[in-house]
Amino acid sequence: MSEVILEVKDLATEFDTEQGVARALDDISFEVKAGETLGIVGESGCGKSVTALSILRLLPKPAGNIVSGEVIFKGQDLIRLPADDMHNIRGNRIAMIFQEPMTALNPVYRISRQLNETLALHNPEMNKAEINEASINMLKRVGIPAPERRMKEYPHQLSGGMRQRVMIAIALLCKPEILIADEPTTALDVTIQAQILQLLKDLQKETGMAIIFITHDLGVIAELCDRVVVMYGGRIIEQADILTLFDKPRHPYTRGLLNAIPRLDKSSKEVLSTIPGMVPSLFDFLPGCRFQNRCDYVQEQCTQDIPVLESDSDGHQVRCFRFRELLS
Amino acid sequence: MTQYFIRRLLLIVPTFIGITILVFVITRFVPGGPIERMIAEAQQASMQTGGMSQSVGSSIGAATLDEDQIRQLEEYYGFDKPVLVSYWDWLVKVVHLDLGESTRYSDPVWDTIKDRLPVSAFYGIMTMFITYFISIPLGYMKAVRHNSHFDHASSIVVFVGYAIPSYVVGIILLVVFASNLEWFPMGGFYGDEFEDMDSKLEQVADIFYHAALPLLAYVAGSFAVMTFMMKNSLMDNLAADYVRTAIAKGMPFKQAITRHAMRNSLIPIATHFGNNISVIIGGSFLIEKIFNINGLGLLGYESIVERDYPIVLGVLVISAILQLFGNILSDICVAAVDPRVQFR
């Protein structure tokens, strides 16, 4: 097994809002090994993006605060790292790409500047010509045709897919050890999605970086990831390697999600199964299990105690009181 | 882009004709024109000399100026021709850079305006500089420290400045600092000894000594809008995705503001810039009146009161042209700061 390069331990994040304090993340723990792809999946508002932002300490200030926990990156706790050291890690050793390529680039600067800037920040010894050269090469690697010409263009002159490629190029310029991809394909149409996913796979093979891939799309997870973390209501409810999760899902929520995927091999007359109800808002979580109000197997205990994340011998973790009986 | 601006420049011509024709026609229909003034003056003169002995109730108007004289005057002012014909005559003269003569002073209009323009322009340009110089950094600090004590305290000052009309600010300043405390002069563009001063430096100092209070009044009115525009637009941009991208690249927060958010925040300020030009150079007649500054605003106001139409139209020509060019300048500024803007 390759070494663990990022370890998130008991992470909890809160948001101060006008309606009070919302606990967006609670008791989040997972590991990322060098070179692997970890998927984080869940519905909107389950805390996937907040997890990503918390790792890089990019939470919107002053509302978002990490209240406890550690994020250990190669022996350093990122949560307690001085701001200056954090600047050296962001974009250099851990990079991030975002959901909306349309707005993630600065509209008033040329592509060249937005690429070169990243290299200049982390490689003060490089001169302008070298930086420019490296940026052009990176654009080439992410599959942008005529990169020299694109360098001189502005973001609005590129298509969504091209912009996401530029974002990926920016993220990969400094050869990061971890790339956090926060729904990078959600805003793109399906063919472009497939291209971007393939690109990420290829680049990962070349560079050996680890990827934390955040999405709500289980199809994308199946295609790309080695291991999966399933989140619900700010907690991890199941974690397993990809085959185990799709073959033997344990948590009722994960099962529901997998059942809700439309399949070509089923009759079109069949009603698509859904999970009834909605994700509870961050302000009215019930005590106990957060999935209780939508769960078919809810019992007395679920409404009182918080289930712990139980792990079996091959690392399949699940947070449910009844998963053993449900298995049989 | 060039084509667009050429088209815009050509459009100035019909717009200019529209504006001037409107005002020209109005001058014809508003009562109390120069001839009526002369009649009234002649009346007063005759009243004072022979009025005492004359019997009350005689037809005074006809007695002072006879038909012939009035016709002569009408011919002199061009009132004998139809409106459009005399407008055409006036326009032809304007195209030849001849704005006519003042009916009040009999000086060429252009000379009168030429004397006043630098005064108003000085105040306008200084106001603009000070406004931008205060508003942009202040808006920046308020955005970065949103909801802090500093933000709230400065908001009070800004809103008070915004709520009180600038002429009231002017009067308060005049009463407190010029009249009561006697720290500053009561008005004027420069002091009586200006011509006798030895060095240029002394003269400049004297101008600024006289300008302090009016400038404050000008600035008080204009910096509120600009400050809040700057603050709001910077706050919008601070929350923008690309600022988060910049920080995710490893850029310190401060740098992300100055290098990324600021540039985008200046776009609305740039839009505003050209529109300000005409107001700036035209000056505010109220402030000019309060501080007794012989600027363009005061000139325009006085000539309207005195029905000195050539001057009214002259001032209009200057301010219309400034406004029209200002609009184009706005567009150029916007295109310069925002690459997404493309004029076709």
XYZ file of C-alpha atoms in Angstrom:
672
model
C 0.000 0.000 0.000
C 1.268 3.474 -0.780
C 1.783 5.982 1.961
C -0.920 8.198 3.382
C -0.223 11.820 2.364
C -3.316 13.518 3.721
C -5.159 12.580 6.840
C -8.295 14.387 7.932
C -9.097 13.721 11.588
C -12.329 14.607 13.387
C -12.821 17.739 11.337
C -15.728 19.984 12.303
C -16.654 23.222 10.550
C -19.276 25.764 11.502
C -20.843 28.739 9.803
C -21.974 31.806 11.693
C -25.133 32.982 10.028
C -27.946 35.316 10.909
C -30.091 32.319 11.832
C -27.437 31.083 14.227
C -24.480 28.757 14.057
C -24.730 25.980 11.517
C -22.534 22.943 11.910
C -21.731 22.112 8.311
C -19.200 19.374 9.045
C -19.121 17.022 11.970
C -16.636 14.318 12.805
C -15.090 14.027 9.351
C -12.174 11.596 9.123
C -10.606 10.066 6.043
C -7.251 9.447 4.444
C -5.806 10.065 1.035
C -2.981 7.875 -0.187
C -0.371 8.990 -2.662
C -1.515 8.528 -6.232
C -5.052 7.374 -5.483
C -8.354 8.989 -6.344
C -10.750 9.475 -3.479
C -14.310 10.308 -4.348
C -16.530 12.302 -2.027
C -20.157 11.930 -2.958
C -23.403 13.259 -1.551
C -26.381 15.465 -2.225
C -26.256 19.238 -2.385
C -25.627 20.679 1.041
C -24.142 17.511 2.538
C -20.803 19.218 3.150
C -18.659 17.886 0.321
C -17.489 21.283 -0.861
C -17.085 22.563 2.677
C -14.789 19.606 3.332
C -12.647 20.576 0.357
C -12.575 24.233 1.326
C -11.749 23.338 4.926
C -8.723 21.295 3.870
C -7.247 24.285 2.052
C -8.642 26.785 4.545
C -10.545 28.588 1.822
C -13.785 28.889 3.777
C -15.574 32.191 3.260
C -14.417 34.536 6.006
C -15.531 35.529 8.574
C -18.577 33.216 8.470
C -16.882 29.851 8.065
C -14.734 28.449 10.858
C -13.018 25.172 11.476
C -13.850 24.486 15.113
C -11.934 21.296 15.709
C -9.950 18.556 14.084
C -6.723 18.194 12.172
C -5.723 18.014 8.550
C -2.337 16.328 8.462
C -0.501 16.798 5.191
C 2.851 14.990 5.251
C 3.190 15.447 8.975
C 2.066 19.105 9.082
C -1.292 20.112 10.491
C -2.702 22.496 7.883
C -5.317 23.847 10.271
C -2.672 25.258 12.580
C -0.146 26.250 9.971
C 0.832 29.951 9.879
C -0.770 31.863 6.988
C 2.532 32.326 5.147
C 3.276 28.611 5.122
C -0.260 27.958 3.962
C 0.340 30.211 0.932
C 3.231 27.964 -0.026
C 1.060 24.890 0.114
C -1.960 26.211 -1.767
C -1.571 25.968 -5.497
C 1.875 24.478 -5.077
C 1.523 21.197 -3.202
C -2.256 21.003 -2.940
C -4.177 22.572 -5.790
C -7.866 22.960 -6.343
C -10.259 23.308 -9.248
C -13.812 24.517 -8.946
C -17.258 23.804 -10.215
C -17.863 26.923 -12.257
C -15.208 27.483 -14.903
C -17.250 30.449 -16.106
C -16.552 32.523 -13.034
C -13.416 30.958 -11.597
C -11.141 32.879 -13.934
C -10.678 36.616 -13.605
C -12.571 38.178 -16.519
C -10.251 41.139 -16.976
C -6.913 39.373 -17.309
C -5.500 37.360 -20.154
C -5.086 33.603 -19.760
C -1.312 34.057 -19.837
C -1.319 36.255 -16.787
C -3.531 33.909 -14.811
C -1.248 30.972 -15.534
C 2.049 32.771 -15.172
C 1.012 34.300 -11.879
C 0.791 30.874 -10.231
C 4.256 29.865 -11.329
C 5.699 33.220 -10.339
C 4.218 32.895 -6.857
C 5.832 29.550 -6.143
C 8.950 29.709 -8.275
C 10.562 33.088 -7.699
C 13.766 31.841 -9.307
C 12.170 31.396 -12.742
C 12.374 34.270 -15.207
C 9.498 35.510 -17.317
C 10.410 33.631 -20.463
C 10.746 30.335 -18.609
C 7.443 30.875 -16.875
C 5.683 31.670 -20.117
C 7.208 28.632 -21.772
C 6.062 26.393 -18.925
C 2.542 27.823 -19.071
C 2.271 27.189 -22.802
C 3.483 23.629 -22.320
C 0.924 23.054 -19.623
C -1.884 24.341 -21.849
C -0.696 21.915 -24.482
C -0.769 19.070 -21.990
C -4.348 19.747 -20.960
C -5.309 19.521 -24.607
C -5.773 23.136 -25.615
C -5.083 23.617 -29.311
C -2.953 26.597 -30.389
C -1.894 27.388 -26.815
C 0.270 30.346 -27.859
C -2.802 32.059 -29.230
C -5.003 31.106 -26.285
C -2.488 32.610 -23.911
C -3.280 36.040 -25.336
C -7.035 35.628 -25.019
C -9.426 36.532 -22.242
C -11.596 33.993 -20.391
C -14.794 35.106 -22.126
C -13.302 34.111 -25.457
C -13.049 30.459 -24.382
C -15.776 27.842 -24.088
C -16.705 26.303 -20.735
C -14.707 23.163 -21.417
C -11.677 25.187 -22.473
C -11.909 27.300 -19.344
C -12.036 24.209 -17.172
C -8.946 22.963 -18.985
C -7.272 26.268 -18.243
C -8.260 25.877 -14.583
C -6.774 22.389 -14.569
C -3.634 23.739 -16.218
C -3.344 26.416 -13.518
C -3.820 23.780 -10.817
C -1.214 21.447 -12.261
C 1.464 24.036 -13.080
C 3.336 23.505 -9.853
C 2.991 19.713 -9.926
C 0.870 19.360 -6.809
C 0.841 16.177 -4.762
C -2.905 16.463 -4.275
C -5.514 17.905 -6.597
C -8.878 18.700 -5.076
C -11.514 18.760 -7.790
C -14.786 20.239 -6.559
C -17.434 19.145 -9.066
C -15.235 20.123 -11.997
C -17.579 18.652 -14.585
C -20.958 19.565 -13.169
C -21.303 22.756 -15.182
C -20.196 21.145 -18.435
C -22.173 19.184 -20.971
C -21.775 15.433 -21.102
C -19.262 15.031 -23.906
C -17.013 17.671 -22.419
C -17.428 15.980 -19.025
C -16.079 12.747 -20.434
C -13.131 14.577 -21.994
C -12.264 16.325 -18.752
C -12.482 13.106 -16.726
C -10.233 11.333 -19.214
C -7.819 14.226 -19.053
C -7.682 14.045 -15.257
C -7.056 10.290 -15.444
C -4.245 10.728 -17.956
C -2.636 13.535 -16.020
C -2.822 11.516 -12.843
C -1.056 8.636 -14.548
C 1.678 11.003 -15.734
C 2.247 12.878 -12.498
C 1.258 10.360 -9.843
C -0.716 12.946 -7.905
C -3.601 12.044 -5.627
C -7.032 13.395 -6.519
C -9.882 14.187 -4.181
C -12.857 14.208 -6.495
C -16.036 15.765 -5.219
C -19.260 15.099 -7.061
C -22.893 14.162 -6.691
C -22.643 11.905 -9.704
C -22.109 8.251 -8.837
C -21.417 7.494 -12.486
C -18.405 9.788 -12.415
C -17.271 8.179 -9.164
C -17.489 4.722 -10.705
C -15.405 5.821 -13.636
C -12.673 7.623 -11.794
C -12.256 6.726 -8.149
C -10.400 4.099 -6.144
C -12.214 4.763 -2.908
C -15.411 6.565 -2.025
C -16.583 8.603 0.940
C -20.368 9.006 1.093
C -21.524 12.062 3.026
C -24.905 12.982 4.371
C -25.861 15.964 6.510
C -22.273 16.961 7.246
C -21.180 13.484 8.323
C -19.490 10.594 6.619
C -21.974 7.737 6.540
C -20.074 5.199 4.512
C -16.573 4.750 3.194
C -15.274 1.865 1.106
C -13.253 1.033 -1.955
C -15.118 1.501 -5.167
C -16.003 -2.129 -5.927
C -17.196 -2.851 -2.413
C -19.376 0.235 -2.346
C -21.128 -0.511 -5.599
C -21.405 -4.254 -4.883
C -22.289 -4.296 -1.231
C -23.505 -0.933 -0.089
C -24.304 -1.049 3.599
C -25.908 2.231 4.550
C -29.584 2.625 3.647
C -28.749 6.006 2.118
C -26.061 4.595 -0.162
C -28.422 1.839 -1.218
C -31.072 4.398 -1.951
C -28.635 6.417 -4.040
C -27.572 3.410 -6.055
C -31.175 2.374 -6.607
C -32.023 5.848 -7.814
C -29.659 5.583 -10.788
C -31.707 4.971 -13.943
C -30.576 1.836 -15.757
C -30.841 0.895 -19.403
C -31.262 -2.799 -18.639
C -34.423 -2.254 -16.649
C -37.845 -1.946 -18.181
C -38.764 1.620 -19.034
C -42.183 1.047 -17.473
C -40.644 0.655 -14.056
C -40.945 3.651 -11.773
C -37.578 5.172 -10.953
C -36.929 4.683 -7.285
C -36.162 7.768 -5.234
C -35.287 8.590 -1.674
C -38.359 10.335 -0.284
C -38.018 13.617 1.563
C -35.290 16.245 1.530
C -31.902 16.825 3.059
C -32.597 18.498 6.409
C -31.390 22.080 6.645
C -28.271 22.722 8.662
C -30.405 24.444 11.278
C -32.878 21.724 12.077
C -30.903 18.563 12.403
C -32.652 16.090 14.659
C -30.741 14.375 17.423
C -29.463 10.935 16.503
C -28.913 9.767 12.961
C -29.365 12.540 10.415
C -30.903 10.240 7.863
C -33.659 9.095 10.242
C -36.527 11.019 8.677
C -35.925 9.551 5.220
C -34.862 6.063 6.235
C -37.089 3.013 5.692
C -35.421 1.169 8.557
C -35.612 3.833 11.240
C -36.100 2.589 14.800
C -36.187 4.072 18.292
C -32.422 4.171 18.747
C -31.826 6.082 15.505
C -33.730 9.091 16.833
C -31.741 9.292 20.061
C -28.108 8.297 19.600
C -25.664 9.230 16.919
C -24.401 6.032 15.296
C -20.614 5.707 15.183
C -18.653 5.054 12.050
C -17.855 1.344 12.330
C -15.043 -0.177 10.368
C -14.566 -3.798 9.410
C -11.289 -5.565 8.714
C -10.986 -4.501 5.059
C -11.668 -0.861 5.821
C -15.345 -0.667 4.844
C -16.804 1.936 7.191
C -20.474 2.579 7.801
C -22.450 4.729 10.210
C -25.663 2.827 10.900
C -27.055 0.902 13.872
C -28.803 -1.684 11.749
C -26.458 -2.368 8.854
C -25.663 -5.879 10.100
C -29.276 -7.014 10.171
C -29.928 -5.281 6.881
C -27.096 -7.200 5.271
C -28.688 -10.529 5.911
C -13.835 49.515 -32.232
C -12.468 52.505 -34.168
C -15.500 52.360 -36.413
C -17.767 52.460 -33.407
C -16.125 55.578 -32.052
C -16.207 57.289 -35.430
C -19.911 56.595 -35.530
C -20.305 57.941 -32.018
C -18.408 61.083 -32.964
C -20.647 61.620 -35.987
C -23.707 61.207 -33.793
C -22.573 64.201 -31.790
C -23.698 66.457 -34.649
C -27.440 65.664 -34.648
C -27.519 65.474 -30.852
C -25.856 68.851 -30.613
C -28.316 70.364 -33.079
C -31.195 68.853 -31.126
C -30.052 70.307 -27.831
C -29.304 73.773 -29.153
C -32.446 74.063 -31.270
C -34.544 73.258 -28.221
C -32.913 75.927 -26.084
C -32.892 78.401 -28.948
C -36.635 78.023 -29.449
C -37.225 78.350 -25.714
C -35.316 81.649 -25.623
C -37.746 82.955 -28.207
C -40.846 82.169 -26.221
C -39.788 83.000 -22.702
C -40.979 86.478 -21.719
C -38.484 89.151 -20.734
C -36.060 89.084 -23.648
C -33.410 91.720 -24.278
C -35.780 94.066 -26.113
C -38.338 93.995 -23.360
C -35.527 94.684 -20.917
C -34.447 97.689 -22.905
C -37.975 98.951 -23.068
C -38.237 98.551 -19.333
C -34.946 100.321 -18.789
C -35.987 103.150 -21.049
C -39.232 103.392 -19.120
C -37.461 103.637 -15.845
C -35.123 106.251 -17.231
C -38.009 108.368 -18.526
C -39.922 107.879 -15.295
C -37.017 109.220 -13.321
C -36.382 112.232 -15.547
C -39.793 113.352 -16.642
C -42.083 110.992 -14.809
C -42.896 113.436 -12.034
C -44.427 116.095 -14.216
C -46.161 113.824 -16.664
C -49.776 113.005 -16.138
C -50.480 109.563 -14.790
C -52.021 106.997 -17.108
C -50.488 108.006 -20.422
C -49.191 105.208 -22.604
C -45.746 104.969 -21.118
C -44.342 102.073 -23.198
C -44.964 103.638 -26.541
C -43.608 106.933 -25.389
C -40.151 105.662 -24.526
C -39.241 103.514 -27.534
C -40.978 104.016 -30.818
C -41.777 101.340 -33.384
C -38.740 102.159 -35.466
C -36.325 101.722 -32.620
C -37.904 98.426 -31.637
C -37.640 97.192 -35.196
C -34.016 98.195 -35.275
C -33.403 96.290 -32.066
C -35.246 93.254 -33.384
C -33.103 93.303 -36.454
C -29.988 93.649 -34.351
C -30.865 90.613 -32.231
C -32.233 88.658 -35.156
C -35.777 88.588 -33.787
C -37.216 89.899 -37.038
C -36.694 86.562 -38.799
C -38.510 83.262 -38.172
C -37.010 81.133 -35.396
C -35.474 78.513 -37.641
C -33.874 81.059 -39.915
C -32.215 82.886 -37.083
C -31.240 79.570 -35.530
C -29.554 78.681 -38.799
C -27.714 82.023 -38.810
C -26.591 81.395 -35.255
C -25.486 77.830 -36.058
C -23.449 78.961 -39.069
C -21.689 81.465 -36.854
C -21.050 78.807 -34.196
C -19.527 76.522 -36.800
C -17.176 79.384 -37.631
C -16.364 79.517 -33.931
C -18.239 82.773 -33.458
C -20.601 82.626 -30.502
C -21.813 86.192 -30.963
C -21.776 89.052 -28.528
C -23.211 89.370 -25.081
C -26.280 91.574 -25.031
C -25.345 92.734 -21.576
C -21.689 93.546 -21.874
C -21.347 93.739 -25.675
C -18.232 91.589 -25.298
C -17.706 88.576 -27.505
C -19.314 85.580 -25.775
C -16.263 83.397 -26.263
C -14.030 85.918 -24.436
C -16.407 85.990 -21.492
C -16.536 82.206 -21.323
C -12.794 81.912 -21.839
C -12.226 84.014 -18.715
C -14.533 81.880 -16.607
C -13.764 78.417 -17.891
C -10.369 77.946 -16.185
C -11.879 78.936 -12.838
C -14.589 76.296 -13.015
C -12.231 73.774 -14.531
C -9.771 74.308 -11.676
C -12.466 73.547 -9.107
C -13.864 70.709 -11.147
C -10.592 68.949 -11.720
C -9.433 69.458 -8.137
C -12.765 68.120 -6.892
C -12.451 65.110 -9.134
C -8.924 64.372 -7.960
C -9.795 64.753 -4.296
C -12.976 62.725 -4.704
C -11.220 59.824 -6.370
C -8.323 60.155 -3.971
C -10.652 59.830 -0.978
C -13.330 57.552 -2.371
C -11.259 54.756 -3.828
C -9.061 54.109 -0.759
C -11.957 54.736 1.619
C -14.254 52.410 -0.296
C -11.475 49.842 -0.330
C -10.936 50.023 3.421
C -14.672 49.911 4.117
C -15.074 46.822 1.957
C -12.146 44.985 3.517
C -13.264 45.868 7.027
C -16.957 45.502 6.352
C -19.067 45.740 9.536
C -16.162 46.966 11.669
C -16.300 50.091 13.838
C -14.296 51.902 11.209
C -16.871 50.961 8.575
C -19.812 52.185 10.652
C -18.138 55.416 11.744
C -17.096 56.344 8.227
C -20.567 55.496 6.928
C -22.028 58.114 9.259
C -19.703 60.779 7.905
C -20.342 59.751 4.323
C -24.107 59.731 4.710
C -24.194 63.070 6.471
C -22.160 64.493 3.600
C -24.545 62.878 1.175
C -27.725 64.009 2.914
C -26.832 67.683 3.202
C -26.954 69.487 -0.139
C -23.573 70.836 -1.134
C -24.737 74.464 -1.064
C -25.831 74.037 2.550
C -22.442 72.569 3.365
C -20.983 75.597 1.606
C -23.004 78.034 3.674
C -22.157 76.255 6.937
C -18.459 76.248 6.067
C -18.631 79.910 5.151
C -20.363 80.910 8.364
C -18.156 78.831 10.654
C -14.702 79.006 9.131
C -14.788 82.267 7.192
C -17.133 84.465 9.175
C -16.820 83.280 12.792
C -13.345 81.827 12.975
C -11.910 83.899 10.129
C -9.547 81.109 9.136
C -10.432 81.340 5.495
C -11.473 84.178 3.158
C -15.146 84.851 2.527
C -14.921 84.038 -1.145
C -13.424 84.890 -4.483
C -11.025 82.944 -6.604
C -7.990 84.805 -5.284
C -7.217 87.700 -2.970
C -6.911 91.408 -3.778
C -3.124 91.358 -3.595
C -2.874 88.525 -6.114
C -1.399 90.683 -8.883
C 1.253 92.134 -6.588
C 2.546 88.812 -5.313
C 6.208 88.172 -6.005
C 6.407 84.479 -6.728
C 4.222 82.005 -8.544
C 4.355 79.867 -5.418
C 2.692 82.587 -3.390
C -0.014 82.949 -6.019
C -0.695 79.237 -6.067
C -0.839 79.222 -2.287
C -3.305 82.096 -2.411
C -5.555 80.271 -4.872
C -5.622 77.195 -2.662
C -6.205 79.320 0.421
C -9.302 80.678 -1.290
C -10.244 77.290 -2.706
C -10.211 75.315 0.543
C -13.824 75.904 1.591
C -15.490 75.689 -1.834
C -13.555 72.518 -2.575
C -14.755 71.003 0.683
C -18.320 71.843 -0.288
C -17.864 70.330 -3.734
C -16.204 67.181 -2.385
C -18.743 66.662 0.414
C -21.475 66.278 -2.160
C -19.724 63.963 -4.546
C -17.606 61.557 -2.561
C -20.461 59.682 -0.881
C -21.781 58.137 -4.070
C -18.313 57.276 -5.264
C -17.243 55.773 -1.940
C -20.256 53.518 -1.750
C -19.961 52.562 -5.358
C -16.369 51.548 -4.697
C -17.219 49.686 -1.502
C -20.141 47.755 -2.919
C -18.444 46.827 -6.105
C -15.320 45.685 -4.259
C -17.418 43.611 -1.854
C -19.131 41.952 -4.786
C -15.795 41.116 -6.259
C -14.301 39.882 -2.993
C -16.972 37.207 -2.955
C -16.320 36.318 -6.581
C -15.068 32.895 -7.539
C -11.958 34.181 -9.221
C -10.745 35.731 -5.978
C -11.077 32.316 -4.363
C -9.163 30.893 -7.332
C -6.413 33.419 -6.749
C -6.160 32.419 -3.095
C -6.245 28.743 -4.035
C -3.274 29.458 -6.287
C -1.350 30.421 -3.166
C -1.798 34.168 -3.326
C -2.061 35.993 0.006
C -5.486 37.543 0.572
C -4.269 41.157 0.362
C -2.585 40.514 -2.932
C -5.686 38.798 -4.249
C -7.628 41.975 -3.496
C -5.172 44.421 -4.974
C -4.310 42.360 -8.029
C -7.639 40.742 -8.837
C -10.637 42.282 -7.090
C -9.592 45.936 -7.430
C -9.319 45.921 -11.193
C -12.835 44.556 -11.544
C -14.192 46.997 -8.995
C -12.948 49.956 -10.998
C -15.225 49.136 -13.923
C -18.309 50.945 -12.546
C -16.119 53.838 -11.432
C -14.793 54.141 -14.957
C -18.325 54.173 -16.336
C -19.037 57.120 -14.116
C -15.938 59.044 -15.044
C -16.906 60.532 -18.394
C -20.354 61.558 -17.214
C -18.739 63.631 -14.523
C -16.712 65.690 -16.965
C -19.384 68.196 -17.902
C -20.575 68.666 -14.332
C -17.001 69.045 -13.252
C -15.994 71.682 -15.753
C -19.370 73.365 -15.771
C -19.223 73.938 -12.050
C -22.078 74.324 -9.645
C -23.641 77.755 -9.837
C -24.895 77.504 -6.242
C -21.449 76.934 -4.796
C -19.967 79.529 -7.129
C -22.600 82.005 -5.994
C -22.081 81.292 -2.292
C -18.331 81.678 -2.516
C -18.511 84.453 -5.084
C -16.414 82.578 -7.595
C -16.630 83.852 -11.147
C -16.999 80.505 -12.803
C -18.998 79.132 -15.670
C -21.891 78.001 -13.495
C -22.422 81.471 -12.105
C -22.090 82.998 -15.562
C -24.739 80.682 -16.957
C -27.073 81.422 -14.097
C -26.666 85.178 -14.294
C -27.110 85.268 -18.020
C -30.363 83.334 -17.728
C -31.652 85.787 -15.138
C -30.544 88.713 -17.267
C -31.864 87.118 -20.478
C -28.438 87.400 -22.035
C -29.238 84.787 -24.664
C -25.963 84.692 -26.589
C -24.172 83.846 -23.349
C -26.807 81.295 -22.350
C -26.412 79.598 -25.704
C -22.634 79.904 -25.537
C -22.501 78.196 -22.153
C -24.885 75.584 -23.486
C -22.660 74.940 -26.493
C -19.635 74.400 -24.266
C -21.405 72.168 -21.747
C -23.254 70.166 -24.416
C -20.020 69.447 -26.224
C -18.319 68.483 -22.955
C -21.186 66.181 -22.058
C -21.232 64.537 -25.461
C -17.500 63.986 -25.485
C -17.692 62.898 -21.850
C -20.070 60.107 -22.792
C -17.711 58.863 -25.439
C -14.828 59.143 -22.997
C -16.832 56.975 -20.589
C -17.138 54.317 -23.233
C -13.436 54.457 -23.962
C -12.650 54.106 -20.243
C -14.958 51.120 -19.891
C -13.471 49.439 -22.932
C -10.019 50.091 -21.500
C -10.681 48.409 -18.152
C -13.052 45.647 -19.246
C -11.886 43.408 -22.082
C -15.334 41.860 -22.355
C -16.720 45.137 -23.626
C -16.567 45.231 -27.376
C -18.040 48.071 -29.367
C -19.198 47.338 -32.836
